[in-house]
Structures are given as C-alpha cells and as structure tokens.
Amino acid sequence: MESTNYAVYSKGLTKRYPGADAIRGIDLMIGHGEIWGLLGPNGSGKSTLLKCIAGLLKPDRGQIHVLGQAPNRTTKGKVAFLPEIDYLYRWMKIGDILQFVSAMYHDWQWDRAEELLKFMNLTHDQAISSLSKGMRARLKLVIAMARDAELVLLDEPLSGLDPSSRGRIIDVILKEFKAEHQTMILSTHEVGETESLFDSVIFLEKGKVKLIDTADTLRQQHNLSINDLFREVYQ
C-alpha cells in the first residue's frame, strides 16, 4: 500500500466546521526522518490539519494514514502532539504533571525528561500556577520531546514567547530530534527563527496547499529565503 512508505499520507483530506471548511482537499506525502514546516497565517487550517494527523479530529472526506495506518489507538501511542492551547493543570507541580504524563505513554524516557528540565531551567517542585507563559511553553516541549515518539507534531511552539524561551525551544528541537526514527511537523507563522530547521515546507492558505516542496527547492525556485517567501505569499 502506497501510504506505508510515508509518516503521513493524505488524499483529498477535508474537515468541515459549521459554516466553513477548515481544510479542503489536502494531499500529503510526508517521508520519514524529516522536519516539515507547516506555514500559514492564523486561520489557514494548520491546527486542524495537525489534529487530524494526531487522530483528535475525524475528517469529513478523504483519507489519511499515519505511520501506515488510519489514525487509531496504536498510532496515537506513537505520536507526540504539542497543542497551541495551554493544557497544563495550574494546581499541579511540574513533577506531578510529568508523573501523570509518563504513565500514559510506553515511550516516555525519564532520563531525557530530566535532562530537558535542567536545560529549560525548570524543577520538579515548581507550581504550574507560578510559571510564566514562556516557562509553560518550555514545559510543554519537555513533555513532547521526552517521549521517543515516531511522529512529533508541534503547533505554534514559539507563539508569543520571549526571545530567551524561543531560543531554548529551537535548541531543544535541534538537539533532540532523532532523524533515524522520527518525523516532525512544526506549525508556525514565526518563520524567521525556524526556517533553518526545515527539510521541507507546506504553505497553507484557506485550508488548501498553496506551495509544497523541499526547503532548498523553494529557495532556489523563488530566489528567496523561506521567511521572505512567506512574506511574499501572504502579503
């Protein structure tokens, strides 16, 4: 089956909300061992697409296969999803949330979690309610990257963060991504700081694919950086 050759394969993928189509007929063939940039302004369909890949939303039309299967309990156990929303329970401490999450996933790696916490300047005894927005974003990334997941989905991990937190998040992605057995899709409209991460890029506009190719091919074809191309496409 063709889809088994890809980390993510979709054909005609469509998801409707009342009064609007969030994604409209998206075709994807995302290979293994790559970092993909999922780019577009707010409302372009990035979050909806990631939720379909993660198995959190059921498409209304078309097909999607993740790691060779339609999204199911098995694929969910192999996908690490960092949502844009702040889902952390404010009454917990960092140690509590790590214990809670670690019990949910067979691929949780405590040694990696501890190393990432230290790098992010976070400790087990810190209360979630005491953390700044940037610190909570760092913690969310720790939770995603402490797993040995085959597919990592990051939804706007840099949105609204201070430069220090952005830098640390990018450093962790560079350090922890395991190309030999992982694939990553990073959704963002903060392209300038992230384009060096991308092997390939998808530009979304109003729920459709506007451009898709390797990052180097797009740079050569348009004689622009990915960041400048983003500005040109969405100006």
PDB file of C-alpha atoms in Angstrom:
ATOM      1  CA  MET A   1       0.000   0.000   0.000  1.00  0.00           C
ATOM      2  CA  GLU A   2       1.402   3.374  -1.010  1.00  0.00           C
ATOM      3  CA  SER A   3       0.705   5.039   2.353  1.00  0.00           C
ATOM      4  CA  THR A   4       3.019   2.648   4.227  1.00  0.00           C
ATOM      5  CA  ASN A   5       6.022   4.417   2.681  1.00  0.00           C
ATOM      6  CA  TYR A   6       5.214   7.673   4.491  1.00  0.00           C
ATOM      7  CA  ALA A   7       4.940   9.007   8.004  1.00  0.00           C
ATOM      8  CA  VAL A   8       1.825  10.918   6.901  1.00  0.00           C
ATOM      9  CA  TYR A   9      -0.178  10.277   3.743  1.00  0.00           C
ATOM     10  CA  SER A  10      -3.437  12.011   2.871  1.00  0.00           C
ATOM     11  CA  LYS A  11      -5.646  12.228  -0.179  1.00  0.00           C
ATOM     12  CA  GLY A  12      -8.442  14.755  -0.529  1.00  0.00           C
ATOM     13  CA  LEU A  13      -8.434  15.364   3.229  1.00  0.00           C
ATOM     14  CA  THR A  14     -11.304  17.650   4.196  1.00  0.00           C
ATOM     15  CA  LYS A  15     -12.589  18.818   7.574  1.00  0.00           C
ATOM     16  CA  ARG A  16     -15.665  20.997   7.923  1.00  0.00           C
ATOM     17  CA  TYR A  17     -16.812  23.135  10.815  1.00  0.00           C
ATOM     18  CA  PRO A  18     -20.280  24.725  10.903  1.00  0.00           C
ATOM     19  CA  GLY A  19     -20.265  27.438   8.263  1.00  0.00           C
ATOM     20  CA  ALA A  20     -16.741  26.820   6.965  1.00  0.00           C
ATOM     21  CA  ASP A  21     -14.285  24.244   5.604  1.00  0.00           C
ATOM     22  CA  ALA A  22     -11.155  24.323   7.779  1.00  0.00           C
ATOM     23  CA  ILE A  23      -9.120  22.136   5.407  1.00  0.00           C
ATOM     24  CA  ARG A  24     -10.157  21.444   1.831  1.00  0.00           C
ATOM     25  CA  GLY A  25      -8.823  18.541  -0.203  1.00  0.00           C
ATOM     26  CA  ILE A  26      -5.282  18.303   1.165  1.00  0.00           C
ATOM     27  CA  ASP A  27      -2.901  15.766  -0.421  1.00  0.00           C
ATOM     28  CA  LEU A  28       0.283  14.971   1.519  1.00  0.00           C
ATOM     29  CA  MET A  29       3.176  12.538   1.265  1.00  0.00           C
ATOM     30  CA  ILE A  30       5.468  13.223   4.218  1.00  0.00           C
ATOM     31  CA  GLY A  31       8.520  10.990   4.359  1.00  0.00           C
ATOM     32  CA  HIS A  32      10.212   9.526   7.391  1.00  0.00           C
ATOM     33  CA  GLY A  33      13.153  11.205   9.135  1.00  0.00           C
ATOM     34  CA  GLU A  34      12.351  14.783   8.119  1.00  0.00           C
ATOM     35  CA  ILE A  35      11.321  18.053   9.761  1.00  0.00           C
ATOM     36  CA  TRP A  36       8.456  19.726   7.895  1.00  0.00           C
ATOM     37  CA  GLY A  37       7.439  23.333   8.335  1.00  0.00           C
ATOM     38  CA  LEU A  38       3.669  23.819   8.223  1.00  0.00           C
ATOM     39  CA  LEU A  39       3.338  27.507   7.444  1.00  0.00           C
ATOM     40  CA  GLY A  40       0.470  29.917   7.117  1.00  0.00           C
ATOM     41  CA  PRO A  41      -1.291  32.796   8.853  1.00  0.00           C
ATOM     42  CA  ASN A  42      -3.854  32.303  11.591  1.00  0.00           C
ATOM     43  CA  GLY A  43      -6.973  30.628  10.180  1.00  0.00           C
ATOM     44  CA  SER A  44      -5.190  28.837   7.355  1.00  0.00           C
ATOM     45  CA  GLY A  45      -6.007  25.365   8.723  1.00  0.00           C
ATOM     46  CA  LYS A  46      -2.710  24.424  10.372  1.00  0.00           C
ATOM     47  CA  SER A  47      -4.128  23.374  13.741  1.00  0.00           C
ATOM     48  CA  THR A  48      -6.997  21.439  12.172  1.00  0.00           C
ATOM     49  CA  LEU A  49      -4.596  19.518   9.939  1.00  0.00           C
ATOM     50  CA  LEU A  50      -2.372  18.614  12.903  1.00  0.00           C
ATOM     51  CA  LYS A  51      -5.376  17.450  14.915  1.00  0.00           C
ATOM     52  CA  CYS A  52      -6.463  15.208  12.030  1.00  0.00           C
ATOM     53  CA  ILE A  53      -2.964  13.717  11.886  1.00  0.00           C
ATOM     54  CA  ALA A  54      -2.941  13.238  15.665  1.00  0.00           C
ATOM     55  CA  GLY A  55      -6.285  11.436  15.482  1.00  0.00           C
ATOM     56  CA  LEU A  56      -8.086  14.080  17.533  1.00  0.00           C
ATOM     57  CA  LEU A  57     -10.406  15.073  14.683  1.00  0.00           C
ATOM     58  CA  LYS A  58     -12.148  12.781  12.214  1.00  0.00           C
ATOM     59  CA  PRO A  59     -12.097  14.016   8.599  1.00  0.00           C
ATOM     60  CA  ASP A  60     -15.383  14.600   6.816  1.00  0.00           C
ATOM     61  CA  ARG A  61     -13.994  13.452   3.471  1.00  0.00           C
ATOM     62  CA  GLY A  62     -10.830  11.970   2.029  1.00  0.00           C
ATOM     63  CA  GLN A  63      -8.339   9.651   3.644  1.00  0.00           C
ATOM     64  CA  ILE A  64      -5.394   9.975   5.984  1.00  0.00           C
ATOM     65  CA  HIS A  65      -2.843   7.401   7.086  1.00  0.00           C
ATOM     66  CA  VAL A  66      -0.352   7.968   9.885  1.00  0.00           C
ATOM     67  CA  LEU A  67       2.651   5.659  10.075  1.00  0.00           C
ATOM     68  CA  GLY A  68       0.916   3.390   7.578  1.00  0.00           C
ATOM     69  CA  GLN A  69      -2.482   3.190   9.311  1.00  0.00           C
ATOM     70  CA  ALA A  70      -5.678   5.157   9.632  1.00  0.00           C
ATOM     71  CA  PRO A  71      -5.433   7.099  12.913  1.00  0.00           C
ATOM     72  CA  ASN A  72      -6.307   4.782  15.802  1.00  0.00           C
ATOM     73  CA  ARG A  73      -5.226   3.912  19.339  1.00  0.00           C
ATOM     74  CA  THR A  74      -1.981   2.412  18.061  1.00  0.00           C
ATOM     75  CA  THR A  75      -0.963   5.464  16.041  1.00  0.00           C
ATOM     76  CA  LYS A  76      -1.917   7.791  18.906  1.00  0.00           C
ATOM     77  CA  GLY A  77       0.610   5.966  21.062  1.00  0.00           C
ATOM     78  CA  LYS A  78       3.329   6.738  18.512  1.00  0.00           C
ATOM     79  CA  VAL A  79       2.503  10.436  18.044  1.00  0.00           C
ATOM     80  CA  ALA A  80       3.588  13.257  20.377  1.00  0.00           C
ATOM     81  CA  PHE A  81       1.346  16.287  19.933  1.00  0.00           C
ATOM     82  CA  LEU A  82       2.105  19.701  21.422  1.00  0.00           C
ATOM     83  CA  PRO A  83      -1.056  21.808  21.044  1.00  0.00           C
ATOM     84  CA  GLU A  84      -1.054  25.584  20.904  1.00  0.00           C
ATOM     85  CA  ILE A  85      -3.517  25.795  23.796  1.00  0.00           C
ATOM     86  CA  ASP A  86      -2.227  25.792  27.372  1.00  0.00           C
ATOM     87  CA  TYR A  87      -3.486  22.451  28.698  1.00  0.00           C
ATOM     88  CA  LEU A  88      -1.382  22.320  31.887  1.00  0.00           C
ATOM     89  CA  TYR A  89      -3.314  21.988  35.164  1.00  0.00           C
ATOM     90  CA  ARG A  90      -2.416  25.046  37.220  1.00  0.00           C
ATOM     91  CA  TRP A  91      -2.936  23.269  40.557  1.00  0.00           C
ATOM     92  CA  MET A  92      -0.185  20.746  39.785  1.00  0.00           C
ATOM     93  CA  LYS A  93       3.553  20.997  40.226  1.00  0.00           C
ATOM     94  CA  ILE A  94       5.918  20.167  37.378  1.00  0.00           C
ATOM     95  CA  GLY A  95       6.788  16.826  38.988  1.00  0.00           C
ATOM     96  CA  ASP A  96       3.073  15.962  39.217  1.00  0.00           C
ATOM     97  CA  ILE A  97       2.372  16.646  35.554  1.00  0.00           C
ATOM     98  CA  LEU A  98       5.432  14.626  34.479  1.00  0.00           C
ATOM     99  CA  GLN A  99       4.324  11.657  36.604  1.00  0.00           C
ATOM    100  CA  PHE A 100       0.821  11.951  35.151  1.00  0.00           C
ATOM    101  CA  VAL A 101       2.015  12.051  31.535  1.00  0.00           C
ATOM    102  CA  SER A 102       4.693   9.386  31.945  1.00  0.00           C
ATOM    103  CA  ALA A 103       2.053   6.855  32.990  1.00  0.00           C
ATOM    104  CA  MET A 104       0.174   7.403  29.721  1.00  0.00           C
ATOM    105  CA  TYR A 105       2.945   6.568  27.248  1.00  0.00           C
ATOM    106  CA  HIS A 106       5.133   3.498  26.886  1.00  0.00           C
ATOM    107  CA  ASP A 107       7.846   5.526  25.123  1.00  0.00           C
ATOM    108  CA  TRP A 108       8.375   8.032  27.965  1.00  0.00           C
ATOM    109  CA  GLN A 109      12.081   8.450  28.812  1.00  0.00           C
ATOM    110  CA  TRP A 110      12.766   9.797  32.286  1.00  0.00           C
ATOM    111  CA  ASP A 111      16.469  10.393  31.662  1.00  0.00           C
ATOM    112  CA  ARG A 112      15.624  12.597  28.684  1.00  0.00           C
ATOM    113  CA  ALA A 113      12.907  14.405  30.662  1.00  0.00           C
ATOM    114  CA  GLU A 114      15.330  15.213  33.481  1.00  0.00           C
ATOM    115  CA  GLU A 115      17.963  16.454  31.049  1.00  0.00           C
ATOM    116  CA  LEU A 116      15.435  18.646  29.259  1.00  0.00           C
ATOM    117  CA  LEU A 117      14.086  20.079  32.522  1.00  0.00           C
ATOM    118  CA  LYS A 118      17.587  21.107  33.525  1.00  0.00           C
ATOM    119  CA  PHE A 119      18.262  22.702  30.141  1.00  0.00           C
ATOM    120  CA  MET A 120      14.969  24.597  30.345  1.00  0.00           C
ATOM    121  CA  ASN A 121      15.760  25.854  33.882  1.00  0.00           C
ATOM    122  CA  LEU A 122      12.727  24.071  35.342  1.00  0.00           C
ATOM    123  CA  THR A 123      12.431  21.958  38.502  1.00  0.00           C
ATOM    124  CA  HIS A 124      10.012  19.333  39.805  1.00  0.00           C
ATOM    125  CA  ASP A 125       8.815  21.438  42.749  1.00  0.00           C
ATOM    126  CA  GLN A 126       7.722  24.470  40.716  1.00  0.00           C
ATOM    127  CA  ALA A 127       3.963  25.063  40.712  1.00  0.00           C
ATOM    128  CA  ILE A 128       2.385  25.375  37.259  1.00  0.00           C
ATOM    129  CA  SER A 129       0.490  28.438  38.547  1.00  0.00           C
ATOM    130  CA  SER A 130       3.811  30.201  39.210  1.00  0.00           C
ATOM    131  CA  LEU A 131       5.223  29.719  35.697  1.00  0.00           C
ATOM    132  CA  SER A 132       5.357  32.467  33.092  1.00  0.00           C
ATOM    133  CA  LYS A 133       3.941  31.854  29.612  1.00  0.00           C
ATOM    134  CA  GLY A 134       7.446  31.180  28.316  1.00  0.00           C
ATOM    135  CA  MET A 135       8.187  28.692  31.101  1.00  0.00           C
ATOM    136  CA  ARG A 136       4.925  26.846  30.462  1.00  0.00           C
ATOM    137  CA  ALA A 137       5.814  26.652  26.752  1.00  0.00           C
ATOM    138  CA  ARG A 138       9.206  25.198  27.690  1.00  0.00           C
ATOM    139  CA  LEU A 139       7.499  22.610  29.893  1.00  0.00           C
ATOM    140  CA  LYS A 140       5.088  21.622  27.114  1.00  0.00           C
ATOM    141  CA  LEU A 141       8.072  20.994  24.849  1.00  0.00           C
ATOM    142  CA  VAL A 142       9.771  18.911  27.548  1.00  0.00           C
ATOM    143  CA  ILE A 143       6.642  16.743  27.697  1.00  0.00           C
ATOM    144  CA  ALA A 144       6.572  16.297  23.910  1.00  0.00           C
ATOM    145  CA  MET A 145      10.286  15.665  23.423  1.00  0.00           C
ATOM    146  CA  ALA A 146      10.778  13.386  26.444  1.00  0.00           C
ATOM    147  CA  ARG A 147       8.899  10.731  24.524  1.00  0.00           C
ATOM    148  CA  ASP A 148      10.575   8.541  21.917  1.00  0.00           C
ATOM    149  CA  ALA A 149       7.669   9.130  19.529  1.00  0.00           C
ATOM    150  CA  GLU A 150       7.901   8.269  15.841  1.00  0.00           C
ATOM    151  CA  LEU A 151       5.935  11.380  14.843  1.00  0.00           C
ATOM    152  CA  VAL A 152       6.181  14.726  16.673  1.00  0.00           C
ATOM    153  CA  LEU A 153       3.598  17.442  15.975  1.00  0.00           C
ATOM    154  CA  LEU A 154       4.323  20.945  17.301  1.00  0.00           C
ATOM    155  CA  ASP A 155       1.577  23.556  16.942  1.00  0.00           C
ATOM    156  CA  GLU A 156       2.925  27.131  17.181  1.00  0.00           C
ATOM    157  CA  PRO A 157       5.546  26.317  19.850  1.00  0.00           C
ATOM    158  CA  LEU A 158       7.040  29.846  19.666  1.00  0.00           C
ATOM    159  CA  SER A 159       3.843  31.890  19.627  1.00  0.00           C
ATOM    160  CA  GLY A 160       4.003  34.942  21.890  1.00  0.00           C
ATOM    161  CA  LEU A 161       7.196  33.905  23.678  1.00  0.00           C
ATOM    162  CA  ASP A 162      10.160  35.960  24.816  1.00  0.00           C
ATOM    163  CA  PRO A 163      13.449  35.632  22.865  1.00  0.00           C
ATOM    164  CA  SER A 164      15.083  33.515  25.578  1.00  0.00           C
ATOM    165  CA  SER A 165      12.306  30.914  25.538  1.00  0.00           C
ATOM    166  CA  ARG A 166      12.241  30.866  21.741  1.00  0.00           C
ATOM    167  CA  GLY A 167      15.969  30.233  21.610  1.00  0.00           C
ATOM    168  CA  ARG A 168      15.819  27.396  24.112  1.00  0.00           C
ATOM    169  CA  ILE A 169      12.899  25.738  22.312  1.00  0.00           C
ATOM    170  CA  ILE A 170      14.726  25.852  18.965  1.00  0.00           C
ATOM    171  CA  ASP A 171      17.888  24.498  20.614  1.00  0.00           C
ATOM    172  CA  VAL A 172      15.935  21.566  22.100  1.00  0.00           C
ATOM    173  CA  ILE A 173      14.353  20.711  18.751  1.00  0.00           C
ATOM    174  CA  LEU A 174      17.778  20.698  17.088  1.00  0.00           C
ATOM    175  CA  LYS A 175      19.303  18.623  19.882  1.00  0.00           C
ATOM    176  CA  GLU A 176      16.529  16.101  20.481  1.00  0.00           C
ATOM    177  CA  PHE A 177      15.161  15.353  17.009  1.00  0.00           C
ATOM    178  CA  LYS A 178      16.197  11.818  16.036  1.00  0.00           C
ATOM    179  CA  ALA A 179      16.171  11.710  12.242  1.00  0.00           C
ATOM    180  CA  GLU A 180      16.902   7.965  12.171  1.00  0.00           C
ATOM    181  CA  HIS A 181      13.441   7.133  13.526  1.00  0.00           C
ATOM    182  CA  GLN A 182      11.433  10.337  13.943  1.00  0.00           C
ATOM    183  CA  THR A 183       9.459  12.713  11.758  1.00  0.00           C
ATOM    184  CA  MET A 184       8.415  16.189  12.883  1.00  0.00           C
ATOM    185  CA  ILE A 185       5.807  18.652  11.631  1.00  0.00           C
ATOM    186  CA  LEU A 186       6.194  22.131  13.089  1.00  0.00           C
ATOM    187  CA  SER A 187       3.333  24.554  12.566  1.00  0.00           C
ATOM    188  CA  THR A 188       4.279  28.223  12.804  1.00  0.00           C
ATOM    189  CA  HIS A 189       3.898  31.706  11.414  1.00  0.00           C
ATOM    190  CA  GLU A 190       7.201  32.648  13.129  1.00  0.00           C
ATOM    191  CA  VAL A 191       9.288  31.629  10.141  1.00  0.00           C
ATOM    192  CA  GLY A 192      12.454  33.685  10.520  1.00  0.00           C
ATOM    193  CA  GLU A 193      13.663  31.810  13.593  1.00  0.00           C
ATOM    194  CA  THR A 194      12.612  28.329  12.465  1.00  0.00           C
ATOM    195  CA  GLU A 195      13.326  28.026   8.743  1.00  0.00           C
ATOM    196  CA  SER A 196      16.803  26.586   9.357  1.00  0.00           C
ATOM    197  CA  LEU A 197      15.086  23.547  10.918  1.00  0.00           C
ATOM    198  CA  PHE A 198      13.018  22.627   7.867  1.00  0.00           C
ATOM    199  CA  ASP A 199      13.828  19.907   5.351  1.00  0.00           C
ATOM    200  CA  SER A 200      10.523  20.525   3.553  1.00  0.00           C
ATOM    201  CA  VAL A 201       7.764  23.108   3.756  1.00  0.00           C
ATOM    202  CA  ILE A 202       3.994  23.255   3.284  1.00  0.00           C
ATOM    203  CA  PHE A 203       2.313  26.626   2.772  1.00  0.00           C
ATOM    204  CA  LEU A 204      -1.396  26.555   3.646  1.00  0.00           C
ATOM    205  CA  GLU A 205      -3.933  29.172   2.616  1.00  0.00           C
ATOM    206  CA  LYS A 206      -7.630  28.998   3.478  1.00  0.00           C
ATOM    207  CA  GLY A 207      -7.430  25.263   4.064  1.00  0.00           C
ATOM    208  CA  LYS A 208      -5.616  24.394   0.834  1.00  0.00           C
ATOM    209  CA  VAL A 209      -1.989  23.700  -0.019  1.00  0.00           C
ATOM    210  CA  LYS A 210      -0.542  26.813  -1.645  1.00  0.00           C
ATOM    211  CA  LEU A 211       3.040  25.547  -2.048  1.00  0.00           C
ATOM    212  CA  ILE A 212       4.803  22.349  -1.044  1.00  0.00           C
ATOM    213  CA  ASP A 213       8.373  21.201  -1.684  1.00  0.00           C
ATOM    214  CA  THR A 214      11.752  20.803  -0.081  1.00  0.00           C
ATOM    215  CA  ALA A 215      13.018  23.981   1.555  1.00  0.00           C
ATOM    216  CA  ASP A 216      16.072  24.106  -0.723  1.00  0.00           C
ATOM    217  CA  THR A 217      13.972  23.706  -3.880  1.00  0.00           C
ATOM    218  CA  LEU A 218      11.645  26.526  -2.847  1.00  0.00           C
ATOM    219  CA  ARG A 219      14.609  28.788  -2.095  1.00  0.00           C
ATOM    220  CA  GLN A 220      16.157  28.061  -5.497  1.00  0.00           C
ATOM    221  CA  GLN A 221      12.919  28.376  -7.477  1.00  0.00           C
ATOM    222  CA  HIS A 222      11.951  31.715  -5.932  1.00  0.00           C
ATOM    223  CA  ASN A 223      15.424  33.058  -5.119  1.00  0.00           C
ATOM    224  CA  LEU A 224      14.156  33.893  -1.648  1.00  0.00           C
ATOM    225  CA  SER A 225      14.589  32.634   1.884  1.00  0.00           C
ATOM    226  CA  ILE A 226      11.611  30.707   3.252  1.00  0.00           C
ATOM    227  CA  ASN A 227      10.895  33.668   5.519  1.00  0.00           C
ATOM    228  CA  ASP A 228      10.874  36.120   2.612  1.00  0.00           C
ATOM    229  CA  LEU A 229       8.778  33.717   0.542  1.00  0.00           C
ATOM    230  CA  PHE A 230       6.306  33.520   3.422  1.00  0.00           C
ATOM    231  CA  ARG A 231       6.028  37.314   3.447  1.00  0.00           C
ATOM    232  CA  GLU A 232       5.517  37.374  -0.321  1.00  0.00           C
ATOM    233  CA  VAL A 233       2.873  34.640  -0.341  1.00  0.00           C
ATOM    234  CA  TYR A 234       0.816  36.147   2.482  1.00  0.00           C
ATOM    235  CA  GLN A 235       1.350  39.876   1.959  1.00  0.00           C
TER     236      GLN A 235
END
